[in-house]
CSV table of C-alpha atoms in Angstrom, one decimal:
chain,number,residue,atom,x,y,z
A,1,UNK,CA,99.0,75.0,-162.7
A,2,UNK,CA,96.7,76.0,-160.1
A,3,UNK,CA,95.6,79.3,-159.4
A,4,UNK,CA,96.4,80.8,-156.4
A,5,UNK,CA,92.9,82.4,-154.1
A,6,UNK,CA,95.0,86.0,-154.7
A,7,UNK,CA,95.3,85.4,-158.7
A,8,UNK,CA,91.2,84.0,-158.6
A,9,UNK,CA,90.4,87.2,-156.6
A,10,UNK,CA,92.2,89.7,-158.7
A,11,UNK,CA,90.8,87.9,-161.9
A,12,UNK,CA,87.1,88.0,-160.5
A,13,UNK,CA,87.6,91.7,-159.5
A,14,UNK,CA,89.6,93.6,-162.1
A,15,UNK,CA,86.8,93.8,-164.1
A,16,UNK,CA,84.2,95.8,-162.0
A,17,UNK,CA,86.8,97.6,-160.7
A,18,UNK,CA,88.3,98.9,-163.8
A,19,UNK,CA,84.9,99.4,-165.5
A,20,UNK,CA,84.1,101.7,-161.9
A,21,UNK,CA,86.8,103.5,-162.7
A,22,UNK,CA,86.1,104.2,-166.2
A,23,UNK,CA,82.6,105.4,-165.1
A,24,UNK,CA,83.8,107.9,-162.1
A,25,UNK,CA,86.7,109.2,-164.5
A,26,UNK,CA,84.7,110.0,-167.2
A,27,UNK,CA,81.7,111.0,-164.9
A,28,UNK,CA,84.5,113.5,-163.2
A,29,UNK,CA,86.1,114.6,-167.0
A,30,UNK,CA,82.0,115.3,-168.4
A,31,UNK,CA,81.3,117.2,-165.5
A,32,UNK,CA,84.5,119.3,-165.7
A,33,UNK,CA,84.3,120.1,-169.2
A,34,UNK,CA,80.7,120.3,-169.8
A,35,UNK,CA,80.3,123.8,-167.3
A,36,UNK,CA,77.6,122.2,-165.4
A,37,UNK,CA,76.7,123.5,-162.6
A,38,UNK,CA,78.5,121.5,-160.2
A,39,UNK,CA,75.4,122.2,-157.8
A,40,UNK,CA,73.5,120.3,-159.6
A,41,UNK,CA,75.9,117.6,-160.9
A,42,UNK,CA,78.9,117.2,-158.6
A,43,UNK,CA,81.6,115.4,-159.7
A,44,UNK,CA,82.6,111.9,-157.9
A,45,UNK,CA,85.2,113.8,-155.9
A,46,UNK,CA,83.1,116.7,-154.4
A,47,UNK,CA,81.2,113.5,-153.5
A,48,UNK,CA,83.8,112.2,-151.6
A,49,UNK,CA,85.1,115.3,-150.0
A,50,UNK,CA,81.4,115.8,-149.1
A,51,UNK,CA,81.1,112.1,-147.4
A,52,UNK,CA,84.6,113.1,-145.5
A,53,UNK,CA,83.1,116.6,-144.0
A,54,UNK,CA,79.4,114.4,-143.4
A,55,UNK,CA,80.9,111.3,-141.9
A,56,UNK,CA,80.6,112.6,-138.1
A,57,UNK,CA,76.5,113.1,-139.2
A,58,UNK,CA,76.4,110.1,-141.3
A,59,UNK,CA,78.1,107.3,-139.6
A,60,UNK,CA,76.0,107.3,-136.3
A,61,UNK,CA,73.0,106.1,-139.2
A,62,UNK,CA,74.3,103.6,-141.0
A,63,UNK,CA,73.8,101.1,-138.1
A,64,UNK,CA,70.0,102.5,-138.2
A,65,UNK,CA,69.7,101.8,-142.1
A,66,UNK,CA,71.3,98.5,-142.1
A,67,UNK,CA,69.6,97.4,-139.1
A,68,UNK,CA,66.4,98.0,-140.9
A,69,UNK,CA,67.5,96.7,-144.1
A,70,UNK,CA,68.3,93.5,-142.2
A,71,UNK,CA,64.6,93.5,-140.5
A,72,UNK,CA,62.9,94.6,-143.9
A,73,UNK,CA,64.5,91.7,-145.6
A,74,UNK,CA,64.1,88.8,-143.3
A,75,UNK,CA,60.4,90.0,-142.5
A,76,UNK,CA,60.0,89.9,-146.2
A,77,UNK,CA,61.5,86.2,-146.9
A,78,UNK,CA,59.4,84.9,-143.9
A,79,UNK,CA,56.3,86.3,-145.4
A,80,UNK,CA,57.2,85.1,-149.1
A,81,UNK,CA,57.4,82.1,-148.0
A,82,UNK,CA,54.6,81.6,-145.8
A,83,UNK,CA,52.4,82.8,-148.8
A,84,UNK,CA,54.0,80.9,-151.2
A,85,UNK,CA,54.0,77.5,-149.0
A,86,UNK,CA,50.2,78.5,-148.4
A,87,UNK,CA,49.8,79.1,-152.4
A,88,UNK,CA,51.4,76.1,-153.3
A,89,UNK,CA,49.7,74.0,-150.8
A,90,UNK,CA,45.9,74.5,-151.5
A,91,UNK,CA,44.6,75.1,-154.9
A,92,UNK,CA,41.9,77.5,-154.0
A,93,UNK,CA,44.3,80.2,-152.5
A,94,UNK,CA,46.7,79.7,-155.6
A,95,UNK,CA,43.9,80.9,-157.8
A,96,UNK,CA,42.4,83.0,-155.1
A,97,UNK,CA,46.1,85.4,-154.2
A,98,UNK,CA,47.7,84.9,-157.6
A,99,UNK,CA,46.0,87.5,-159.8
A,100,UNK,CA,45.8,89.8,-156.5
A,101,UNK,CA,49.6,89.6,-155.9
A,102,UNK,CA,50.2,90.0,-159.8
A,103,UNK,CA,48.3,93.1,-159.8
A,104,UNK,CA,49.5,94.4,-156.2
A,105,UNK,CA,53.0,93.8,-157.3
A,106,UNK,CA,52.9,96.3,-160.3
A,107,UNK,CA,52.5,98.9,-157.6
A,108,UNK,CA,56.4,100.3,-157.1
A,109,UNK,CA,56.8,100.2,-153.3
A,110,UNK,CA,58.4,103.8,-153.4
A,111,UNK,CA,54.5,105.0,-154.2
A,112,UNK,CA,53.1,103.5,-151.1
A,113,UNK,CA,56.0,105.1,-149.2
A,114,UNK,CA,53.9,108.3,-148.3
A,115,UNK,CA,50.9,106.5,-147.8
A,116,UNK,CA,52.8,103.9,-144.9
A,117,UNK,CA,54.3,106.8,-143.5
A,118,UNK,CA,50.7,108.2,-142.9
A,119,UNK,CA,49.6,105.1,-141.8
A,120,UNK,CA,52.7,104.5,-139.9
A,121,UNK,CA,54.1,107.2,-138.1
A,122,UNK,CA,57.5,108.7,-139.0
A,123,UNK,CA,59.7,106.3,-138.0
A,124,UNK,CA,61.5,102.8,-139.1
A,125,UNK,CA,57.9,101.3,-139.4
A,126,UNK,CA,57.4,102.4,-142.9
A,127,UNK,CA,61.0,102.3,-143.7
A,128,UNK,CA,61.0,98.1,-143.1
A,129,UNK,CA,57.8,97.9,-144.7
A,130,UNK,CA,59.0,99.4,-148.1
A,131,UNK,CA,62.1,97.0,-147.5
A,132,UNK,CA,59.3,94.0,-146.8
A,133,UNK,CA,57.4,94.8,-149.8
A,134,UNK,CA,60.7,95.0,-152.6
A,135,UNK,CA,61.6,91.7,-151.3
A,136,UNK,CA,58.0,90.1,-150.7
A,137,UNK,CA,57.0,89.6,-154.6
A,138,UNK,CA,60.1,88.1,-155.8
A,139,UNK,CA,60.1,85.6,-153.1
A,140,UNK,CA,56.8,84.3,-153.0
A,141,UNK,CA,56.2,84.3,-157.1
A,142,UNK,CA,60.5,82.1,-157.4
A,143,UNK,CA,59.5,79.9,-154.0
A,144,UNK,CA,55.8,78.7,-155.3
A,145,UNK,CA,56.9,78.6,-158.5
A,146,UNK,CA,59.3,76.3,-157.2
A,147,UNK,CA,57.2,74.5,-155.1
A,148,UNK,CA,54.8,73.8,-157.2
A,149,UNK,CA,57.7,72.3,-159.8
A,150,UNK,CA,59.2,70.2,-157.6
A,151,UNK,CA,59.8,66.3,-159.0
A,152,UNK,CA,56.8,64.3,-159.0
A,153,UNK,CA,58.5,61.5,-158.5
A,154,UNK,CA,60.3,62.3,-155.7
A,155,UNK,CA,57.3,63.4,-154.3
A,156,UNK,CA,55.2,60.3,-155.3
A,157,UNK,CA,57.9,58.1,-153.7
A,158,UNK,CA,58.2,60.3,-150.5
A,159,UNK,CA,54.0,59.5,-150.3
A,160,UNK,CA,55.1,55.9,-151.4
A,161,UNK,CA,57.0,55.7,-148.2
A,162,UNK,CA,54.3,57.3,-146.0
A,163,UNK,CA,55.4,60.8,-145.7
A,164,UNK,CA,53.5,63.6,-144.2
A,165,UNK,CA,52.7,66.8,-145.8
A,166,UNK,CA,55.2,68.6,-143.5
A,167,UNK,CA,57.7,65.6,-144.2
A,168,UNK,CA,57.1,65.6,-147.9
A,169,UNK,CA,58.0,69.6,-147.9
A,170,UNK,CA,60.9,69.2,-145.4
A,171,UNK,CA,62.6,66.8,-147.1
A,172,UNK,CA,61.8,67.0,-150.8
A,173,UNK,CA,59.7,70.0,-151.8
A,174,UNK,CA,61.6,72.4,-150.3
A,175,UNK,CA,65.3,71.3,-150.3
A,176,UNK,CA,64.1,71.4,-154.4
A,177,UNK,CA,63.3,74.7,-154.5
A,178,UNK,CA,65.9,76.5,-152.4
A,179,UNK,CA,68.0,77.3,-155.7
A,180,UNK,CA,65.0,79.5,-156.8
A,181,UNK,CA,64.2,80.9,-153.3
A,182,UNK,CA,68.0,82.5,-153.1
A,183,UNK,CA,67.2,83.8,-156.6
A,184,UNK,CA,63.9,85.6,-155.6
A,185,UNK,CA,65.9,86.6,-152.1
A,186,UNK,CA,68.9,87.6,-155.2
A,187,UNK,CA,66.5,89.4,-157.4
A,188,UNK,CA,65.1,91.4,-154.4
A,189,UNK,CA,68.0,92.5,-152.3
């Protein structure tokens, strides 16, 4: 028989939802028993209640945050790719930006937070930035990787057939690397 898209849903979310409810229960039981100070370890329902007293303060934000989540992350696949089409396109800057981007991306972003806030202002600037840079790395190192791997003979019969560098990227490189664009885009959100 065929399953139904209710029996498929409940078999694909039983799991994390059980195993969540293993975690807050025994999170909630630790805290209880242990005689920590709940101050300094609440328990997932003082969470809760705390979210329901906050929500008139939090809610008005959450538009803010996703807003700039949204920005930070589109910003950040745009650039990714424009470095990593620009890597994977000329030789020089491939040997020129990879050892740089290699050693800027063992920086955590969260380090450079104070410093773009200096630079930046107070504001969503530096926010969006962070955002930019988490996603940045990932995306440029999967898409030129990809790039740069994508089938030489599809390529060599794209040329075969007169195709343009923009062609030849539109119509084979790229539709060839899109599985590991989404996993750099995966990786980093």
């Amino acid at each position: 028989t065929v399953p139904t898209m209710s029996s498929r849903l409940w078999h694909a979310l039983w799991p994390p939802l059980t195993l969540t409810a293993l975690v807050f229960g025994l999170w909630e039981a630790a805290v209880r028993i242990s005689g920590v100070e709940r101050a300094v370890f609440p328990t997932p329902s003082q969470v809760a209640v705390a979210l329901g007293d906050q929500s008139d303060t939090l809610l008005p934000h959450i538009g803010t945050t996703l807003g700039e989540t949204i920005i930070g992350l589109l910003a950040g696949v745009i650039l990714g790719l424009g470095v990593a089409i620009f890597v994977a396109g000329w030789s020089l800057a491939r040997r020129a930006l990879e050892p740089l981007l290699v050693v800027i991306q063992t920086v955590p972003p969260i380090v450079l937070a104070p410093l773009l806030v200096l630079a930046l202002g107070f504001g969503w600037a530096p926010r969006i930035v962070v955002v930019m840079l988490v996603v940045f790395f990932p995306v440029t190192i999967a898409a030129a990787g990809a790039f740069l791997s994508a089938d030489p003979a599809r390529r060599e019969l794209a040329i075969g057939f007169g195709a343009t560098r923009w062609q030849l990227m539109r119509h084979v490189t790229f539709p060839a690397a899109l599985p590991a664009i989404f996993d750099g885009v995966r990786i980093s959100a």
